[in-house]
Amino acid sequence: MTLQINEILKKVEENISSALSTDCTPEWKSLAFGKLDSAISDSHLEPLIQPTVELIQAGGKRWRPLFLVLCALTKAENPELSENERNSITSNAFHLAPLVEFIHTASLIHDDIEDSSDSRRGKPAAYITYGTDTAINAGSWLYFEAFTIIDSMNCSQELKNRLYSAALMEVRRLHLGQAMDIAWHRSKDCIPSVNEYLAMVKGKTGTLSSLAAKTGCIAAGYSETEASQAALYASEIGAGFQIIDDVINLTSGNPGKLRGDDIVEGKKSLPVLLFAQKEPEKFKTLSQYFIQAQNEGIKSPAVEKAIALLETSGCIQEAKNRGISLINSGTDSLLELFGKEKQSSAQIKELFTRMIPA
């Protein structure tokens, strides 16, 4: 019997919760740290656990771990597989779901520090609550703690090695994309090309989608070629949602943030880069609004003036269209790869179609 999306999501949430450390059991401490000195008490672990667990428990869409499971389940639908093989694929996929959510959460903790964001998921950002030093350390620890999910799998060492290699590659690519983004919004004079921007978001955001797809495929027994192809299509989907997220920042405003705070941060989002191409004679005016907004803060009148320029030029709508196109093309390519006739393939399409804003 094929699981429905809400049933899969419920099981994903259960696995994430069970993988969290809230009571520091001896088994968890051994997996996370090995043999600890007797002088180390549970209170010494709290600066690592509290900021990370709090953010994970605050919620989130969980679409990345859900996507991971769905990618694996497309393989489990193959009729030539035995019941035991299908059950093994399903079990491995749900076990691995926390891996991508932990890495995503670690990136959010660091992102909020790098962007000086005040809040995340309706609460103060971790660095505000716990201090920048504690937040940096806890976020870094969570990147590595995520790999204990692979350590605890009941599978061959060969499969574990494939999973380690894939995940570590995506984490390195994530940091490359973030490095590009930071460098660009720190430099007022740097105007990257649209292609450079797309390469950046495929790294900064797309890698988490790639990680989900490739992990699910590897766990299910897809070939390396098939897993890599799925990861490539998934990175397009992730990039598309980042573009839409940038558009939302300039329209309705992202949840927990104020409309136009990307302008205050000096971010070179796709609407801005399209404006530079389309309206080069007006770009100096837009740049002046950016500088004024950065100097005066989110309440500066320059924020709305900059948004108005981008809106009237049509660049915000054009960026949104490009984002939707990337999501649709990436999703359609996954359907071709996995098989359109499969229920899990249809659920992947449904998942991403529902996430596209009107």
GROMACS .gro file of C-alpha atoms in nm:
model
  358
    1MET     CA    1   0.000   0.000   0.000
    2THR     CA    2   0.140   0.339  -0.103
    3LEU     CA    3   0.175   0.596   0.172
    4GLN     CA    4   0.012   0.936   0.128
    5ILE     CA    5   0.222   1.253   0.164
    6ASN     CA    6   0.073   1.343   0.502
    7GLU     CA    7   0.149   0.993   0.631
    8ILE     CA    8   0.507   1.015   0.504
    9LEU     CA    9   0.549   1.359   0.658
   10LYS     CA   10   0.423   1.230   0.992
   11LYS     CA   11   0.679   0.948   0.990
   12VAL     CA   12   0.953   1.191   0.885
   13GLU     CA   13   0.866   1.412   1.181
   14GLU     CA   14   0.875   1.113   1.415
   15ASN     CA   15   1.221   1.013   1.292
   16ILE     CA   16   1.354   1.366   1.330
   17SER     CA   17   1.218   1.381   1.684
   18SER     CA   18   1.368   1.044   1.778
   19ALA     CA   19   1.708   1.148   1.639
   20LEU     CA   20   1.714   1.464   1.854
   21SER     CA   21   1.904   1.456   2.181
   22THR     CA   22   1.692   1.593   2.462
   23ASP     CA   23   1.784   1.361   2.747
   24CYS     CA   24   2.151   1.273   2.672
   25THR     CA   25   2.117   0.896   2.698
   26PRO     CA   26   2.439   0.694   2.729
   27GLU     CA   27   2.371   0.544   2.383
   28TRP     CA   28   2.336   0.884   2.222
   29LYS     CA   29   2.646   1.025   2.394
   30SER     CA   30   2.850   0.726   2.283
   31LEU     CA   31   2.737   0.769   1.921
   32ALA     CA   32   2.793   1.146   1.923
   33PHE     CA   33   3.117   1.172   2.122
   34GLY     CA   34   3.258   0.827   2.187
   35LYS     CA   35   3.388   0.763   2.537
   36LEU     CA   36   3.371   1.085   2.737
   37ASP     CA   37   3.587   1.183   3.030
   38SER     CA   38   3.404   1.131   3.360
   39ALA     CA   39   3.447   1.504   3.436
   40ILE     CA   40   3.210   1.591   3.147
   41SER     CA   41   2.849   1.616   3.262
   42ASP     CA   42   2.527   1.663   3.066
   43SER     CA   43   2.536   2.033   3.151
   44HIS     CA   44   2.851   2.067   2.940
   45LEU     CA   45   2.657   1.942   2.638
   46GLU     CA   46   2.372   2.191   2.675
   47PRO     CA   47   2.538   2.475   2.475
   48LEU     CA   48   2.545   2.239   2.178
   49ILE     CA   49   2.204   2.081   2.223
   50GLN     CA   50   1.977   2.368   2.329
   51PRO     CA   51   2.024   2.608   2.033
   52THR     CA   52   1.998   2.328   1.777
   53VAL     CA   53   1.709   2.133   1.928
   54GLU     CA   54   1.513   2.454   1.987
   55LEU     CA   55   1.532   2.554   1.622
   56ILE     CA   56   1.445   2.206   1.493
   57GLN     CA   57   1.148   2.181   1.729
   58ALA     CA   58   1.028   2.525   1.615
   59GLY     CA   59   0.905   2.357   1.299
   60GLY     CA   60   0.970   2.416   0.931
   61LYS     CA   61   0.823   2.279   0.609
   62ARG     CA   62   1.034   1.958   0.625
   63TRP     CA   63   1.008   1.932   0.248
   64ARG     CA   64   1.372   1.829   0.208
   65PRO     CA   65   1.352   1.514   0.423
   66LEU     CA   66   1.010   1.442   0.269
   67PHE     CA   67   1.167   1.475  -0.078
   68LEU     CA   68   1.448   1.238   0.028
   69VAL     CA   69   1.196   0.970   0.125
   70LEU     CA   70   0.990   1.014  -0.192
   71CYS     CA   71   1.299   0.976  -0.412
   72ALA     CA   72   1.378   0.647  -0.239
   73LEU     CA   73   1.019   0.524  -0.260
   74THR     CA   74   1.020   0.557  -0.640
   75LYS     CA   75   1.270   0.270  -0.641
   76ALA     CA   76   1.066   0.069  -0.388
   77GLU     CA   77   0.778   0.070  -0.638
   78ASN     CA   78   0.973  -0.139  -0.887
   79PRO     CA   79   0.769  -0.461  -0.930
   80GLU     CA   80   1.072  -0.690  -0.953
   81LEU     CA   81   1.174  -0.614  -0.594
   82SER     CA   82   1.084  -0.847  -0.310
   83GLU     CA   83   0.880  -0.733  -0.011
   84ASN     CA   84   1.193  -0.745   0.204
   85GLU     CA   85   1.382  -0.524  -0.042
   86ARG     CA   86   1.098  -0.272  -0.048
   87ASN     CA   87   1.084  -0.266   0.330
   88SER     CA   88   1.461  -0.217   0.350
   89ILE     CA   89   1.449   0.080   0.111
   90THR     CA   90   1.162   0.238   0.304
   91SER     CA   91   1.333   0.184   0.640
   92ASN     CA   92   1.664   0.331   0.517
   93ALA     CA   93   1.490   0.635   0.370
   94PHE     CA   94   1.302   0.725   0.687
   95HIS     CA   95   1.614   0.663   0.897
   96LEU     CA   96   1.811   0.910   0.682
   97ALA     CA   97   1.546   1.185   0.686
   98PRO     CA   98   1.703   1.369   0.985
   99LEU     CA   99   2.038   1.392   0.802
  100VAL     CA  100   1.922   1.658   0.558
  101GLU     CA  101   1.711   1.839   0.819
  102PHE     CA  102   2.005   1.865   1.060
  103ILE     CA  103   2.237   2.002   0.789
  104HIS     CA  104   1.967   2.248   0.682
  105THR     CA  105   1.920   2.362   1.043
  106ALA     CA  106   2.294   2.409   1.090
  107SER     CA  107   2.302   2.631   0.781
  108LEU     CA  108   2.013   2.840   0.916
  109ILE     CA  109   2.194   2.909   1.244
  110HIS     CA  110   2.498   3.032   1.053
  111ASP     CA  111   2.289   3.220   0.793
  112ASP     CA  112   2.119   3.426   1.063
  113ILE     CA  113   2.456   3.533   1.201
  114GLU     CA  114   2.593   3.618   0.857
  115ASP     CA  115   2.278   3.812   0.761
  116SER     CA  116   2.228   3.974   1.106
  117SER     CA  117   1.871   3.839   1.104
  118ASP     CA  118   1.666   3.911   1.414
  119SER     CA  119   1.436   3.610   1.406
  120ARG     CA  120   1.386   3.262   1.272
  121ARG     CA  121   1.056   3.069   1.272
  122GLY     CA  122   0.889   3.328   1.489
  123LYS     CA  123   1.155   3.331   1.761
  124PRO     CA  124   1.475   3.530   1.817
  125ALA     CA  125   1.766   3.394   1.612
  126ALA     CA  126   1.991   3.151   1.802
  127TYR     CA  127   2.282   3.396   1.818
  128ILE     CA  128   2.059   3.656   1.984
  129THR     CA  129   1.932   3.410   2.246
  130TYR     CA  130   2.256   3.224   2.316
  131GLY     CA  131   2.530   3.457   2.193
  132THR     CA  132   2.719   3.456   1.865
  133ASP     CA  133   3.001   3.235   1.990
  134THR     CA  134   2.767   2.965   2.121
  135ALA     CA  135   2.550   2.977   1.808
  136ILE     CA  136   2.848   2.942   1.573
  137ASN     CA  137   2.981   2.649   1.770
  138ALA     CA  138   2.642   2.478   1.800
  139GLY     CA  139   2.569   2.521   1.429
  140SER     CA  140   2.910   2.382   1.334
  141TRP     CA  141   2.859   2.087   1.569
  142LEU     CA  142   2.521   2.008   1.412
  143TYR     CA  143   2.681   1.977   1.067
  144PHE     CA  144   2.897   1.698   1.205
  145GLU     CA  145   2.633   1.550   1.435
  146ALA     CA  146   2.418   1.496   1.126
  147PHE     CA  147   2.658   1.225   1.010
  148THR     CA  148   2.580   1.008   1.311
  149ILE     CA  149   2.255   0.935   1.128
  150ILE     CA  150   2.464   0.744   0.873
  151ASP     CA  151   2.677   0.588   1.149
  152SER     CA  152   2.369   0.438   1.312
  153MET     CA  153   2.229   0.282   0.993
  154ASN     CA  154   2.192  -0.094   0.973
  155CYS     CA  155   2.358  -0.138   0.635
  156SER     CA  156   2.687  -0.226   0.467
  157GLN     CA  157   2.996  -0.011   0.512
  158GLU     CA  158   3.003   0.034   0.136
  159LEU     CA  159   2.661   0.199   0.141
  160LYS     CA  160   2.764   0.416   0.436
  161ASN     CA  161   3.076   0.529   0.248
  162ARG     CA  162   2.867   0.631  -0.054
  163LEU     CA  163   2.635   0.830   0.172
  164TYR     CA  164   2.926   0.999   0.355
  165SER     CA  165   3.094   1.098   0.028
  166ALA     CA  166   2.776   1.240  -0.125
  167ALA     CA  167   2.675   1.437   0.183
  168LEU     CA  168   3.019   1.584   0.245
  169MET     CA  169   3.043   1.699  -0.117
  170GLU     CA  170   2.709   1.879  -0.091
  171VAL     CA  171   2.807   2.046   0.238
  172ARG     CA  172   3.126   2.179   0.080
  173ARG     CA  173   2.929   2.307  -0.221
  174LEU     CA  174   2.680   2.473   0.014
  175HIS     CA  175   2.959   2.673   0.175
  176LEU     CA  176   3.098   2.774  -0.165
  177GLY     CA  177   2.759   2.913  -0.265
  178GLN     CA  178   2.733   3.100   0.064
  179ALA     CA  179   3.083   3.243   0.015
  180MET     CA  180   2.981   3.381  -0.325
  181ASP     CA  181   2.664   3.538  -0.184
  182ILE     CA  182   2.847   3.700   0.109
  183ALA     CA  183   3.120   3.841  -0.115
  184TRP     CA  184   2.867   3.999  -0.347
  185HIS     CA  185   2.656   4.175  -0.088
  186ARG     CA  186   2.966   4.296   0.096
  187SER     CA  187   3.089   4.469  -0.220
  188LYS     CA  188   2.866   4.753  -0.340
  189ASP     CA  189   3.041   4.767  -0.678
  190CYS     CA  190   3.029   4.394  -0.763
  191ILE     CA  191   2.743   4.308  -1.000
  192PRO     CA  192   2.752   3.936  -1.083
  193SER     CA  193   2.605   3.804  -1.405
  194VAL     CA  194   2.274   3.618  -1.405
  195ASN     CA  195   2.463   3.295  -1.477
  196GLU     CA  196   2.692   3.356  -1.180
  197TYR     CA  197   2.387   3.416  -0.963
  198LEU     CA  198   2.223   3.093  -1.077
  199ALA     CA  199   2.546   2.903  -1.004
  200MET     CA  200   2.552   3.060  -0.657
  201VAL     CA  201   2.195   2.964  -0.565
  202LYS     CA  202   2.242   2.612  -0.697
  203GLY     CA  203   2.522   2.595  -0.441
  204LYS     CA  204   2.381   2.793  -0.149
  205THR     CA  205   2.027   2.654  -0.165
  206GLY     CA  206   2.025   2.389  -0.435
  207THR     CA  207   2.277   2.169  -0.257
  208LEU     CA  208   2.026   2.087   0.017
  209SER     CA  209   1.781   1.969  -0.249
  210SER     CA  210   2.063   1.777  -0.418
  211LEU     CA  211   2.156   1.622  -0.085
  212ALA     CA  212   1.798   1.505  -0.031
  213ALA     CA  213   1.762   1.356  -0.379
  214LYS     CA  214   2.102   1.190  -0.392
  215THR     CA  215   2.078   1.049  -0.040
  216GLY     CA  216   1.736   0.902  -0.113
  217CYS     CA  217   1.856   0.753  -0.440
  218ILE     CA  218   2.170   0.601  -0.291
  219ALA     CA  219   1.976   0.454   0.001
  220ALA     CA  220   1.731   0.298  -0.245
  221GLY     CA  221   1.998   0.137  -0.460
  222TYR     CA  222   1.993   0.361  -0.765
  223SER     CA  223   2.317   0.369  -0.965
  224GLU     CA  224   2.569   0.648  -0.913
  225THR     CA  225   2.477   0.793  -1.252
  226GLU     CA  226   2.105   0.794  -1.168
  227ALA     CA  227   2.166   0.945  -0.823
  228SER     CA  228   2.387   1.220  -0.969
  229GLN     CA  229   2.129   1.300  -1.235
  230ALA     CA  230   1.854   1.326  -0.973
  231ALA     CA  231   2.077   1.555  -0.766
  232LEU     CA  232   2.131   1.783  -1.067
  233TYR     CA  233   1.757   1.818  -1.130
  234ALA     CA  234   1.696   1.873  -0.760
  235SER     CA  235   1.949   2.157  -0.751
  236GLU     CA  236   1.742   2.336  -1.017
  237ILE     CA  237   1.433   2.298  -0.800
  238GLY     CA  238   1.618   2.435  -0.497
  239ALA     CA  239   1.749   2.728  -0.699
  240GLY     CA  240   1.397   2.800  -0.822
  241PHE     CA  241   1.262   2.821  -0.470
  242GLN     CA  242   1.549   3.050  -0.365
  243ILE     CA  243   1.458   3.285  -0.649
  244ILE     CA  244   1.094   3.282  -0.540
  245ASP     CA  245   1.205   3.343  -0.181
  246ASP     CA  246   1.396   3.651  -0.303
  247VAL     CA  247   1.086   3.768  -0.488
  248ILE     CA  248   0.870   3.724  -0.178
  249ASN     CA  249   1.119   3.937   0.017
  250LEU     CA  250   1.043   4.223  -0.223
  251THR     CA  251   0.666   4.172  -0.233
  252SER     CA  252   0.476   4.033   0.065
  253GLY     CA  253   0.786   3.983   0.280
  254ASN     CA  254   0.921   3.653   0.414
  255PRO     CA  255   0.770   3.507   0.733
  256GLY     CA  256   0.946   3.649   1.037
  257LYS     CA  257   1.118   3.918   0.831
  258LEU     CA  258   1.031   4.263   0.703
  259ARG     CA  259   0.961   4.338   0.338
  260GLY     CA  260   1.276   4.452   0.163
  261ASP     CA  261   1.535   4.355   0.424
  262ASP     CA  262   1.742   4.202   0.139
  263ILE     CA  263   1.785   4.560   0.015
  264VAL     CA  264   1.918   4.670   0.353
  265GLU     CA  265   2.161   4.376   0.345
  266GLY     CA  266   2.271   4.471  -0.007
  267LYS     CA  267   2.182   4.134  -0.159
  268LYS     CA  268   2.222   4.096  -0.535
  269SER     CA  269   1.907   3.892  -0.592
  270LEU     CA  270   1.783   3.796  -0.939
  271PRO     CA  271   1.535   4.089  -0.971
  272VAL     CA  272   1.825   4.328  -0.905
  273LEU     CA  273   2.052   4.161  -1.159
  274LEU     CA  274   1.778   4.155  -1.422
  275PHE     CA  275   1.722   4.525  -1.358
  276ALA     CA  276   2.095   4.590  -1.414
  277GLN     CA  277   2.064   4.423  -1.755
  278LYS     CA  278   1.730   4.572  -1.853
  279GLU     CA  279   1.762   4.927  -1.715
  280PRO     CA  280   2.135   5.010  -1.707
  281GLU     CA  281   2.068   5.385  -1.717
  282LYS     CA  282   1.851   5.360  -1.403
  283PHE     CA  283   2.075   5.118  -1.215
  284LYS     CA  284   2.276   5.400  -1.057
  285THR     CA  285   1.956   5.530  -0.896
  286LEU     CA  286   1.875   5.182  -0.764
  287SER     CA  287   2.228   5.151  -0.625
  288GLN     CA  288   2.190   5.483  -0.443
  289TYR     CA  289   1.867   5.356  -0.284
  290PHE     CA  290   2.053   5.045  -0.169
  291ILE     CA  291   2.328   5.252  -0.009
  292GLN     CA  292   2.075   5.479   0.163
  293ALA     CA  293   1.880   5.179   0.293
  294GLN     CA  294   2.195   5.015   0.428
  295ASN     CA  295   2.285   5.337   0.610
  296GLU     CA  296   1.936   5.412   0.748
  297GLY     CA  297   1.794   5.063   0.808
  298ILE     CA  298   1.471   4.885   0.719
  299LYS     CA  299   1.249   5.189   0.789
  300SER     CA  300   1.435   5.401   0.533
  301PRO     CA  301   1.209   5.537   0.255
  302ALA     CA  302   1.475   5.414   0.014
  303VAL     CA  303   1.357   5.055   0.067
  304GLU     CA  304   1.015   5.120  -0.085
  305LYS     CA  305   1.163   5.341  -0.358
  306ALA     CA  306   1.396   5.058  -0.461
  307ILE     CA  307   1.110   4.807  -0.463
  308ALA     CA  308   0.898   5.042  -0.673
  309LEU     CA  309   1.175   5.068  -0.934
  310LEU     CA  310   1.206   4.690  -0.952
  311GLU     CA  311   0.829   4.640  -0.970
  312THR     CA  312   0.763   4.893  -1.248
  313SER     CA  313   1.046   4.748  -1.457
  314GLY     CA  314   0.883   4.404  -1.452
  315CYS     CA  315   1.200   4.247  -1.313
  316ILE     CA  316   1.032   4.105  -1.001
  317GLN     CA  317   0.771   3.921  -1.209
  318GLU     CA  318   1.036   3.805  -1.457
  319ALA     CA  319   1.243   3.662  -1.174
  320LYS     CA  320   0.938   3.483  -1.033
  321ASN     CA  321   0.868   3.332  -1.375
  322ARG     CA  322   1.227   3.208  -1.399
  323GLY     CA  323   1.203   3.052  -1.055
  324ILE     CA  324   0.880   2.870  -1.142
  325SER     CA  325   1.033   2.754  -1.471
  326LEU     CA  326   1.332   2.603  -1.289
  327ILE     CA  327   1.105   2.422  -1.044
  328ASN     CA  328   0.883   2.284  -1.319
  329SER     CA  329   1.169   2.177  -1.546
  330GLY     CA  330   1.356   2.013  -1.257
  331THR     CA  331   1.042   1.831  -1.141
  332ASP     CA  332   0.952   1.713  -1.491
  333SER     CA  333   1.306   1.581  -1.540
  334LEU     CA  334   1.277   1.384  -1.216
  335LEU     CA  335   0.950   1.233  -1.337
  336GLU     CA  336   1.124   1.117  -1.654
  337LEU     CA  337   1.412   0.971  -1.453
  338PHE     CA  338   1.202   0.791  -1.193
  339GLY     CA  339   0.905   0.701  -1.413
  340LYS     CA  340   0.589   0.906  -1.458
  341GLU     CA  341   0.367   0.608  -1.383
  342LYS     CA  342   0.487   0.575  -1.025
  343GLN     CA  343   0.282   0.704  -0.733
  344SER     CA  344   0.591   0.844  -0.557
  345SER     CA  345   0.689   1.037  -0.871
  346ALA     CA  346   0.344   1.194  -0.880
  347GLN     CA  347   0.382   1.282  -0.511
  348ILE     CA  348   0.710   1.462  -0.586
  349LYS     CA  349   0.529   1.666  -0.851
  350GLU     CA  350   0.244   1.735  -0.609
  351LEU     CA  351   0.484   1.838  -0.333
  352PHE     CA  352   0.659   2.103  -0.539
  353THR     CA  353   0.350   2.223  -0.724
  354ARG     CA  354   0.178   2.296  -0.390
  355MET     CA  355   0.482   2.492  -0.270
  356ILE     CA  356   0.478   2.738  -0.563
  357PRO     CA  357   0.301   3.059  -0.448
  358ALA     CA  358   0.014   3.196  -0.654
   0.00000   0.00000   0.00000
